[in-house]
């Protein structure tokens, strides 16, 4: 087991773990997490939503009065500098909101090793395959092209690689004959939207050791 993971503190109902959720799209996973946090007292609470564009998913946060911000890529011509400058802006928001744990929920940017190091153990990703199978941005396409009969979803701590960090939980989802990418995506989303809020409960309860 690789080192460097520092898990979040244990949350309490009176002082829940302060989560930020990073998104890049419609935020269906974010919506599921917010519902989970609304329907009962939890050990974690989403206090900030950040998107890398002006996406519809921000409305899920705004509808509940949660600060929900777009942080676009800054206008810097050098791509490496641009990425670092963007992460610096994100980091400043996370620190200003006293965030203790960050969830990548459909966030389509790969974070730099220095950002990961700052959050390692407190940075959670939801990936729509059974890792280590089909990492990257096209998990469903890759699963279908491979003729997979089973796919699934994985909730993992982020490390410096791509979709390669410590696995907290995973669940299988069948691939059915004739599935399109969209069919598989929708079936996987249903499962991950139950799994990942539960994993956050366990993480905030101190149930994992790495
Ligand atoms: C999910 O399939 C998740 O695994 C992946 O992005 C999708 C969620 O996107 N990382 P969204 O929440 O609907 O924007």
GROMACS .gro file of N, CA, C and O in nm, residues 23 25-32 56-57 60 105:
model
   52
   23UNK      N    1  -1.727   1.959  -0.984
   23UNK     CA    2  -1.805   1.901  -1.094
   23UNK      C    3  -1.764   1.966  -1.228
   23UNK      O    4  -1.701   2.072  -1.230
   25UNK      N    5  -2.019   1.900  -1.503
   25UNK     CA    6  -2.135   1.878  -1.591
   25UNK      C    7  -2.267   1.893  -1.520
   25UNK      O    8  -2.287   1.983  -1.439
   26UNK      N    9  -2.354   1.797  -1.544
   26UNK     CA   10  -2.490   1.805  -1.492
   26UNK      C   11  -2.503   1.781  -1.343
   26UNK      O   12  -2.606   1.812  -1.282
   27UNK      N   13  -2.400   1.722  -1.283
   27UNK     CA   14  -2.399   1.709  -1.137
   27UNK      C   15  -2.504   1.614  -1.081
   27UNK      O   16  -2.554   1.635  -0.971
   28UNK      N   17  -2.533   1.505  -1.154
   28UNK     CA   18  -2.633   1.410  -1.100
   28UNK      C   19  -2.578   1.343  -0.974
   28UNK      O   20  -2.654   1.315  -0.879
   29UNK      N   21  -2.448   1.319  -0.969
   29UNK     CA   22  -2.387   1.262  -0.849
   29UNK      C   23  -2.392   1.360  -0.733
   29UNK      O   24  -2.422   1.323  -0.619
   30UNK      N   25  -2.363   1.485  -0.761
   30UNK     CA   26  -2.373   1.590  -0.659
   30UNK      C   27  -2.515   1.594  -0.603
   30UNK      O   28  -2.535   1.601  -0.482
   31UNK      N   29  -2.614   1.590  -0.692
   31UNK     CA   30  -2.754   1.596  -0.648
   31UNK      C   31  -2.785   1.480  -0.553
   31UNK      O   32  -2.853   1.498  -0.451
   32UNK      N   33  -2.734   1.361  -0.585
   32UNK     CA   34  -2.759   1.245  -0.500
   32UNK      C   35  -2.694   1.264  -0.362
   32UNK      O   36  -2.754   1.232  -0.259
   56UNK      N   37  -2.467   2.327  -1.565
   56UNK     CA   38  -2.600   2.321  -1.503
   56UNK      C   39  -2.595   2.259  -1.363
   56UNK      O   40  -2.681   2.289  -1.279
   57UNK      N   41  -2.497   2.174  -1.337
   57UNK     CA   42  -2.489   2.109  -1.207
   57UNK      C   43  -2.477   2.206  -1.091
   57UNK      O   44  -2.513   2.172  -0.977
   60UNK      N   45  -2.779   2.260  -0.852
   60UNK     CA   46  -2.812   2.170  -0.740
   60UNK      C   47  -2.763   2.231  -0.609
   60UNK      O   48  -2.830   2.223  -0.507
  105UNK      N   49  -1.675   1.468  -0.839
  105UNK     CA   50  -1.799   1.402  -0.879
  105UNK      C   51  -1.830   1.442  -1.023
  105UNK      O   52  -1.899   1.539  -1.049
   0.00000   0.00000   0.00000
